[in-house]
CSV table of C-alpha atoms in Angstrom, one decimal:
chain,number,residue,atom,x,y,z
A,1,UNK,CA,49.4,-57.7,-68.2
A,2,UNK,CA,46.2,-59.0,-67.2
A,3,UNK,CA,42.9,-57.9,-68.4
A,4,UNK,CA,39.6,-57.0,-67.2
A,5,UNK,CA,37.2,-59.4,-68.1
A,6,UNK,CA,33.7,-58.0,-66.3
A,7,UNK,CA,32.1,-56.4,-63.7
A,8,UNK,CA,32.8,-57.8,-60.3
A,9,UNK,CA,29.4,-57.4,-59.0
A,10,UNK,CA,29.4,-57.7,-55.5
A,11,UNK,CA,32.0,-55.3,-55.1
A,12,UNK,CA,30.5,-52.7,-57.3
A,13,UNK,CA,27.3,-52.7,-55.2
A,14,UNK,CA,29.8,-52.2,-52.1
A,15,UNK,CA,31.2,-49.4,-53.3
A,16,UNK,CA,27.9,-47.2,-54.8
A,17,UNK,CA,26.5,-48.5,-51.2
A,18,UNK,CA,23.9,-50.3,-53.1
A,19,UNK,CA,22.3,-53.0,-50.4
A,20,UNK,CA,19.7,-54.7,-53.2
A,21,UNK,CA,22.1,-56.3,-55.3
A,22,UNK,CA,18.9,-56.3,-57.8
A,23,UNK,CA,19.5,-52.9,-58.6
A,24,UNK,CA,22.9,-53.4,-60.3
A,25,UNK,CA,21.1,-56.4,-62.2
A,26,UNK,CA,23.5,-59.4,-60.6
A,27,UNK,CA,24.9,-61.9,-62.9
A,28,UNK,CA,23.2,-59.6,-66.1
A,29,UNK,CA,25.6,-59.1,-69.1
A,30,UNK,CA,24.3,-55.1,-68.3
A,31,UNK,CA,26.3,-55.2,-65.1
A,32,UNK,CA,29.3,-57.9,-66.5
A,33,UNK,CA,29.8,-56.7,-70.0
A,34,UNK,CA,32.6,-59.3,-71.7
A,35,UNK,CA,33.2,-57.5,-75.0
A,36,UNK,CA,36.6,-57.4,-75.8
A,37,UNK,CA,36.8,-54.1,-77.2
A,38,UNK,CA,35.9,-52.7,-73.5
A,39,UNK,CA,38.7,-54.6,-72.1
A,40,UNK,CA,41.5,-52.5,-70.2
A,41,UNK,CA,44.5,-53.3,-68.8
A,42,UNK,CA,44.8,-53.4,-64.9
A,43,UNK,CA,46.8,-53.9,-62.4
A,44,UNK,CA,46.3,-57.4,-60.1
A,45,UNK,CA,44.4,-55.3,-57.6
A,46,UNK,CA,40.6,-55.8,-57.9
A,47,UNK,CA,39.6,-53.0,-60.4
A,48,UNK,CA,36.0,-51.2,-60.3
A,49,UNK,CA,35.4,-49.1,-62.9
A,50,UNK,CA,32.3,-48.2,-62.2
A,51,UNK,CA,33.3,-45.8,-59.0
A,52,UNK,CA,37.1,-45.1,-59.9
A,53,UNK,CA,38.2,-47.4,-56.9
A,54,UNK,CA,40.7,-50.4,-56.0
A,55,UNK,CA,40.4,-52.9,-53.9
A,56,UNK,CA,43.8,-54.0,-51.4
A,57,UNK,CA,44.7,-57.8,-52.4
A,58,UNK,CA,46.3,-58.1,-48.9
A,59,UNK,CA,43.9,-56.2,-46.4
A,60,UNK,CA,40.9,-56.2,-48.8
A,61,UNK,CA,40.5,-52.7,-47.9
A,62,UNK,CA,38.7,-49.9,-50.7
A,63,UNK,CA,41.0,-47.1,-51.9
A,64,UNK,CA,39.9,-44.2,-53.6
A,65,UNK,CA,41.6,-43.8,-56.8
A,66,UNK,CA,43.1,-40.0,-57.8
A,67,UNK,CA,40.2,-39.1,-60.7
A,68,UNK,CA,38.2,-36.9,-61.8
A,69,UNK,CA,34.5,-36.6,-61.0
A,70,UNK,CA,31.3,-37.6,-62.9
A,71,UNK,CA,28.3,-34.9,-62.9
A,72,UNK,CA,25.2,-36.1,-63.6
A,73,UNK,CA,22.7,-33.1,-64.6
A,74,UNK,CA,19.0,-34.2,-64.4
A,75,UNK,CA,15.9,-32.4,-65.5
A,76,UNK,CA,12.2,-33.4,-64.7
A,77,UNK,CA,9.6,-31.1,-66.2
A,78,UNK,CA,11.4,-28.5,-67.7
A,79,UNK,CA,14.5,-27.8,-69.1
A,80,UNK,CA,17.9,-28.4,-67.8
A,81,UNK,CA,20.0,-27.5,-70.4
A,82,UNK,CA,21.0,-24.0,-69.0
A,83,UNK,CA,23.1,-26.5,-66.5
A,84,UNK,CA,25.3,-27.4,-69.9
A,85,UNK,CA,25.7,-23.8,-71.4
A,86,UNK,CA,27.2,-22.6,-67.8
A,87,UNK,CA,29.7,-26.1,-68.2
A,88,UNK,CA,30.9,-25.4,-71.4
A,89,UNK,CA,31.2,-22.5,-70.7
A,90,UNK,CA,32.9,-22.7,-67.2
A,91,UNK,CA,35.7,-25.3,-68.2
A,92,UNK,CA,36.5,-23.2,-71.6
A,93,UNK,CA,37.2,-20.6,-69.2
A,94,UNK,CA,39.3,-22.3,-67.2
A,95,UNK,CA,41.4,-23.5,-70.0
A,96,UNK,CA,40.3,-27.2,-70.0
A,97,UNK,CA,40.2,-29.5,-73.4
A,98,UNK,CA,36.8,-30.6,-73.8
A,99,UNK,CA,35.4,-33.4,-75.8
A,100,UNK,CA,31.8,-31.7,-76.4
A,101,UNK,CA,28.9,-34.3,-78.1
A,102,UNK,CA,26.4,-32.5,-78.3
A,103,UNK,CA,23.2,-34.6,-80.3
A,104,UNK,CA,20.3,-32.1,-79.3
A,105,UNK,CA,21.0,-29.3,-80.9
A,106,UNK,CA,23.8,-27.3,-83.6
A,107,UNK,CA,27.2,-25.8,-83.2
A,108,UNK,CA,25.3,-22.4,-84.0
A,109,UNK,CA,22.8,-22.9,-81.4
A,110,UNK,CA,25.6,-23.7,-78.8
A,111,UNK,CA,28.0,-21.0,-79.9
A,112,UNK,CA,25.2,-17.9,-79.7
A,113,UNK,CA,24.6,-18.3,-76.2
A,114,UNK,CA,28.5,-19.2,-75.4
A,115,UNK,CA,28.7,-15.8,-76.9
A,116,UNK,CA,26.1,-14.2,-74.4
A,117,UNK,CA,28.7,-16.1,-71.6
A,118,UNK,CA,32.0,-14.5,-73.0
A,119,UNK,CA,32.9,-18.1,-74.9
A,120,UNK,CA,33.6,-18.2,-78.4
A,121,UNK,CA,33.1,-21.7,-79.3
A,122,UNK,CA,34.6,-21.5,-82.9
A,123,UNK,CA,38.0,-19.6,-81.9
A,124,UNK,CA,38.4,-22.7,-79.3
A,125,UNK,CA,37.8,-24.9,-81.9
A,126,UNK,CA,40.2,-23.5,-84.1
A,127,UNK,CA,42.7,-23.2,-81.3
A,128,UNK,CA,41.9,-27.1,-80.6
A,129,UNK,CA,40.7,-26.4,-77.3
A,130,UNK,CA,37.0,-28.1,-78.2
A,131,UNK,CA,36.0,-31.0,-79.9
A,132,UNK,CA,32.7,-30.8,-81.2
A,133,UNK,CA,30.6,-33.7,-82.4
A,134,UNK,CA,27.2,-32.0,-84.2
A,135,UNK,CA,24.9,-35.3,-83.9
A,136,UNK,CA,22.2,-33.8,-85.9
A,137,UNK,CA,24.7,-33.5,-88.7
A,138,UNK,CA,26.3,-36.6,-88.6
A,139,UNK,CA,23.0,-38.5,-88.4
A,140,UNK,CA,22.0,-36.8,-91.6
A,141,UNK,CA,24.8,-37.2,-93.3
A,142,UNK,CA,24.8,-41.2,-92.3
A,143,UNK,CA,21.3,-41.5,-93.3
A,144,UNK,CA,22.4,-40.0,-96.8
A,145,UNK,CA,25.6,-41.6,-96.7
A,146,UNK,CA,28.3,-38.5,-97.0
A,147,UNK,CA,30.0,-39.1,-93.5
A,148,UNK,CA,32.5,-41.7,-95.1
A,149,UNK,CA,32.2,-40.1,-98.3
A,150,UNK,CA,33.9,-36.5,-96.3
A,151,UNK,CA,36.3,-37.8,-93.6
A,152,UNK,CA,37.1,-41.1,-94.9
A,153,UNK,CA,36.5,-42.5,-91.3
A,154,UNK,CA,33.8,-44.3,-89.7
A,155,UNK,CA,31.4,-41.7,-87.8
A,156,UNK,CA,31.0,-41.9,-84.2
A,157,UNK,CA,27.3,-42.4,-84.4
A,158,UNK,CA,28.0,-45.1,-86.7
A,159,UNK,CA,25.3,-48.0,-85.2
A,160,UNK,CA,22.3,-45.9,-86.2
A,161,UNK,CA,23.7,-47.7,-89.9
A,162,UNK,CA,24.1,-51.3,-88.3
A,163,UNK,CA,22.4,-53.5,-86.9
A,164,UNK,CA,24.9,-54.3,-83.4
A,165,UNK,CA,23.9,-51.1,-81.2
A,166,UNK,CA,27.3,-51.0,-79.5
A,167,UNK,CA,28.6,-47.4,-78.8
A,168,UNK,CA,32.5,-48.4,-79.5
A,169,UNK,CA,32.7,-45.7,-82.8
A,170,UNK,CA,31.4,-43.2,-80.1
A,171,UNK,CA,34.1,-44.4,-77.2
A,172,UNK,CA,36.9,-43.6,-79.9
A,173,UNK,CA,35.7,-41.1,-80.3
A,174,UNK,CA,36.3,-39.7,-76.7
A,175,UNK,CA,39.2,-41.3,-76.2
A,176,UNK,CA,41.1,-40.0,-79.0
A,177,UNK,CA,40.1,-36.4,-78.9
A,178,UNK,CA,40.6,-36.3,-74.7
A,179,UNK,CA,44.1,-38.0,-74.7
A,180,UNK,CA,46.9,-35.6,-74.3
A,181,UNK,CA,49.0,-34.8,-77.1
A,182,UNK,CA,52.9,-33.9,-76.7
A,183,UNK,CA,51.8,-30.3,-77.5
A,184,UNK,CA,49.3,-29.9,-75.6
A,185,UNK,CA,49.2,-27.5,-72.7
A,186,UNK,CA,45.8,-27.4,-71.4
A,187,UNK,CA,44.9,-27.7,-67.8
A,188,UNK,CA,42.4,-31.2,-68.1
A,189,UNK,CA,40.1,-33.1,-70.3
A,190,UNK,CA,36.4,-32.7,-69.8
A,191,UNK,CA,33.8,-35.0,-71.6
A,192,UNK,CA,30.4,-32.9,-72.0
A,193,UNK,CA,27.2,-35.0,-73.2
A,194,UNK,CA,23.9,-33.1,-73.9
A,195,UNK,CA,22.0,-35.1,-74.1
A,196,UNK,CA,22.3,-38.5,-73.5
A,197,UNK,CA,18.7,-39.6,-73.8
A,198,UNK,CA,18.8,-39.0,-77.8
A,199,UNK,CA,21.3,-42.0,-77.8
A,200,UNK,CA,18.3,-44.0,-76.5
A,201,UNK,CA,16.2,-42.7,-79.3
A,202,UNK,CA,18.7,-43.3,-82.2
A,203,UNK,CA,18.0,-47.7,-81.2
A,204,UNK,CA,21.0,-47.6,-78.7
A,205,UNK,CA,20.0,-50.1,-75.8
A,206,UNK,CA,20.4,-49.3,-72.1
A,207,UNK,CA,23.2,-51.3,-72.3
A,208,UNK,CA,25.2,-49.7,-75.0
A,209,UNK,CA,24.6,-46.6,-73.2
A,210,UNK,CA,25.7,-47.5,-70.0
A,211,UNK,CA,28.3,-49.4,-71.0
A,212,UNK,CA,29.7,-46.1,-72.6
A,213,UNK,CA,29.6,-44.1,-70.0
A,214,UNK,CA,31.2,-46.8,-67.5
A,215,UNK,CA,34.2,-47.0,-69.9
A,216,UNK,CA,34.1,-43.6,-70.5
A,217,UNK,CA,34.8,-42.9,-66.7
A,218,UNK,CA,37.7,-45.3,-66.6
A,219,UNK,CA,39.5,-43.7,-68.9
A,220,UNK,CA,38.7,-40.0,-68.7
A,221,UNK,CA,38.3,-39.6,-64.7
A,222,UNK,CA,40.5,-41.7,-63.9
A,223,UNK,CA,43.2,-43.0,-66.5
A,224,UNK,CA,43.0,-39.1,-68.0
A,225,UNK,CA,42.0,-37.9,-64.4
A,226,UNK,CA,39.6,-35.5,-66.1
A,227,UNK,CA,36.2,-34.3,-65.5
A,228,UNK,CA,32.2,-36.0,-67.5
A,229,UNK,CA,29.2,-33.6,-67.6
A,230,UNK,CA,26.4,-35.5,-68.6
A,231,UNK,CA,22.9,-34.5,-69.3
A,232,UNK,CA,19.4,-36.7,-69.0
A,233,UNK,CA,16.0,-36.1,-69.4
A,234,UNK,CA,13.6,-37.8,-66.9
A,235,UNK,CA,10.0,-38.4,-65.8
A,236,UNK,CA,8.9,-40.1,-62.6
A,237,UNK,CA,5.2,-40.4,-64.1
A,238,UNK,CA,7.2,-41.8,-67.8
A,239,UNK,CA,6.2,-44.8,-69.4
A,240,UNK,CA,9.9,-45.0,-71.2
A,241,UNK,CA,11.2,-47.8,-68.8
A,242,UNK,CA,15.0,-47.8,-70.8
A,243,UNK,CA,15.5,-44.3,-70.2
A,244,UNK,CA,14.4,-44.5,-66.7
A,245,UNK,CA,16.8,-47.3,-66.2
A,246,UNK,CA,19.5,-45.6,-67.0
A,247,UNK,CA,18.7,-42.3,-65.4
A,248,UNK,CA,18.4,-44.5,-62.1
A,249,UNK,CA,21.8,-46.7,-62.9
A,250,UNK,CA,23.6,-43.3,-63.9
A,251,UNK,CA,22.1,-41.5,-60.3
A,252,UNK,CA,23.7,-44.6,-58.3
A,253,UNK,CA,27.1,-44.1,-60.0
A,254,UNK,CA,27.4,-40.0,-59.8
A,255,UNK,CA,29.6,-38.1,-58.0
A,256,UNK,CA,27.8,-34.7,-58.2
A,257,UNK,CA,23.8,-34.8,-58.9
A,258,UNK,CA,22.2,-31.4,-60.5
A,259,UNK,CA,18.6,-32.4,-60.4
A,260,UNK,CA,16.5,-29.7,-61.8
A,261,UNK,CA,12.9,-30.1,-61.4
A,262,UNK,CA,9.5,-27.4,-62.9
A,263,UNK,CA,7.3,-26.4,-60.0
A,264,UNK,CA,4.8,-28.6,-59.6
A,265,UNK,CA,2.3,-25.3,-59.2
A,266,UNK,CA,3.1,-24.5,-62.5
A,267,UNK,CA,4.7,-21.5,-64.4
A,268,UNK,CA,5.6,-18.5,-62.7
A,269,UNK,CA,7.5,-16.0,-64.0
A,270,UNK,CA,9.9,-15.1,-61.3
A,271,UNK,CA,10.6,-18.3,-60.0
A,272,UNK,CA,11.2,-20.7,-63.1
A,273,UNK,CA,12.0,-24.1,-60.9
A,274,UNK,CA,14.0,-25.8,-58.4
A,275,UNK,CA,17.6,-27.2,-58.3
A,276,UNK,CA,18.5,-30.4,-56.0
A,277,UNK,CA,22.2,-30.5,-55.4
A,278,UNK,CA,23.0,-34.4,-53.9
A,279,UNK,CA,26.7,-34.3,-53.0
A,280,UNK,CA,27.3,-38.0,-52.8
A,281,UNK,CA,28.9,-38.6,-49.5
A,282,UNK,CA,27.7,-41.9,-49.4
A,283,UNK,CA,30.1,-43.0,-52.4
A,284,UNK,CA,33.3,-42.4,-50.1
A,285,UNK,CA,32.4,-45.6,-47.8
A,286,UNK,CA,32.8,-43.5,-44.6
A,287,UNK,CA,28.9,-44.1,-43.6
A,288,UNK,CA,27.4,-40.7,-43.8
A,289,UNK,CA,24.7,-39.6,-46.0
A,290,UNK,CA,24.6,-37.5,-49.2
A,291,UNK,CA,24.4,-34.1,-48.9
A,292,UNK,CA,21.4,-32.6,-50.5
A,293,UNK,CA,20.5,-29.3,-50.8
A,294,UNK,CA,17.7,-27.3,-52.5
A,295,UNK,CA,17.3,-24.0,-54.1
A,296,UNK,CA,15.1,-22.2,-56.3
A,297,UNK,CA,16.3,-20.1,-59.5
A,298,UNK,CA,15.3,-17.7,-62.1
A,299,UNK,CA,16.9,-17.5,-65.5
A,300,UNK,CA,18.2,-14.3,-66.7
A,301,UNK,CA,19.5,-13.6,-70.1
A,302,UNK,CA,23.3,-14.0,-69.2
A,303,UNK,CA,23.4,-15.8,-66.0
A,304,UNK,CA,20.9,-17.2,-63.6
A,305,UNK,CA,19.3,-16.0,-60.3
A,306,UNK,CA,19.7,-18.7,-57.6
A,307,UNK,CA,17.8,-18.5,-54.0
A,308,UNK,CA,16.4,-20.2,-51.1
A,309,UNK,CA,12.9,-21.9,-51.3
A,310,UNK,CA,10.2,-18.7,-50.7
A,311,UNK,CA,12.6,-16.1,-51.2
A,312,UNK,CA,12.7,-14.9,-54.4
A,313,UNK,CA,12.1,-11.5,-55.1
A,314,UNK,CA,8.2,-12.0,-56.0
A,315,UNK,CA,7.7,-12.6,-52.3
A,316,UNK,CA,9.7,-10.3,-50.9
């Protein structure tokens, strides 16, 4: 069976609706990546990753494949991460198996305010519901060298020790804890990322990064036909022009956009910022253009308060 050897550029760029073929980096090893461990097997139909599509040899016509989606949660001045809590929380619920790597903050941390949502984090893990990779742990434990030493097996976050900066220890990672099992009875598998700017600072390139997250989609939305939740920090005004690139490159390829902003007046204690939700319309080739639509919220101690733009209950 033939393999995959690249990025077909051109027809990426047709299928995010990207006109400036500068913006996908043509004829860059960012957009073509030839490593063979990112290789998969496909059929002779003209294969994008990247959006989850296929491409008719005999009518050249798109077809949208069967997957799951890719979520892209965005914060700019302030922080998002209320957006991951109500997630995790969410697919739990709903009785999903989610591959959770969470390299911002601990399983404690996580698991109080699951709590506070009506999750328990640890019985899911015990019931093997969750897979939970603590990066903060697992950095430590590389930089003092007990990760081997415990499991015996190579950590995910295993480039912070070498000198390549590939992500491939990481995609294993996902891979194996997201694909099925002949026991296993839940409902779909759900990659969760918080946050995926602290790969960045850990020395992985824009490339790794990307490159993880393209592979990640084929084979969890739509090999596994599951769900990804990822989280990025970004700043219009930043001067960190790797990050930026791949919050831009990650926007282009997103199914659903969360974008949560601070109010650019400043802090207020009944309106704590403003949520752009950009259904991307554009993405299904039929010519219209993404839906976007704004709201304002508050956060409460166990949920959050969402309203229209001048409504909240300060003003009226």
């Amino acid at each position: 069976m033939p393999s995959l050897q690249g990025w077909q550029v051109e027809e990426a760029a047709a299928c995010v609706g990207v006109s400036d073929m500068s913006l996908l980096n043509a004829g860059d090893t960012r957009c073509c990546p030839a490593k063979a461990f990112w290789q998969f097997p496909t059929s002779s139909c003209s294969f994008c990753p990247v959006a989850c599509r296929w491409k008719e040899p005999e009518s050249g016509v798109w077809r949208e494949r069967a997957g799951g989606k890719f979520t892209l949660l965005r914060d700019t001045r302030t922080d998002g991460s209320f957006l991951v809590h109500h997630f995790l929380s969410f697919y739990l619920r709903a009785g999903c198996k989610v591959c959770f790597v969470a390299l911002l903050q601990s399983f404690s941390h996580y698991n109080i305010i699951a709590q506070k949502l009506g999750v328990s984090l640890t019985a899911a893990k015990e019931r093997g519901q969750l897979v939970f990779l603590e990066g903060l742990k697992s950095c430590l434990d590389l930089w003092f060298g007990e990760e081997e030493k415990q499991s015996g097996q190579p950590s995910p976050l295993q480039f912070i020790s070498e000198s390549a900066s590939d992500l491939k220890a990481l995609f294993d990672f996902v891979r194996v804890s997201l694909t099925p099992a002949g026991s296993d009875s839940w409902k779909g598998p759900v990659l969760l990322v918080d946050d995926l700017s602290v790969l960045l600072s850990l020395g992985a390139t824009p490339v790794a990064v990307l490159d993880f997250i393209h592979y990640c989609r084929v084979v969890v939305c739509s090999q596994l036909k599951g769900n990804i939740v990822v989280l990025v920090h970004s700043n219009e005004d930043s001067e960190d022009e790797e990050n930026e690139l791949v919050v831009n490159s990650l926007c282009h390829h997103s199914d659903l956009i969360l974008w949560v902003e601070g109010l650019v007046t400043g802090f207020c204690k009944d309106v704590h910022g403003q949520i752009k939700i950009i259904r991307r319309v554009s993405l299904e080739l039929t010519g219209e253009q993404d839906v976007v639509q704004i709201y304002q919220y508050k956060i409460q101690d166990k949920n959050v308060t969402f309203f229209a733009r001048g409504l909240s209950a300060a003003v009226l």
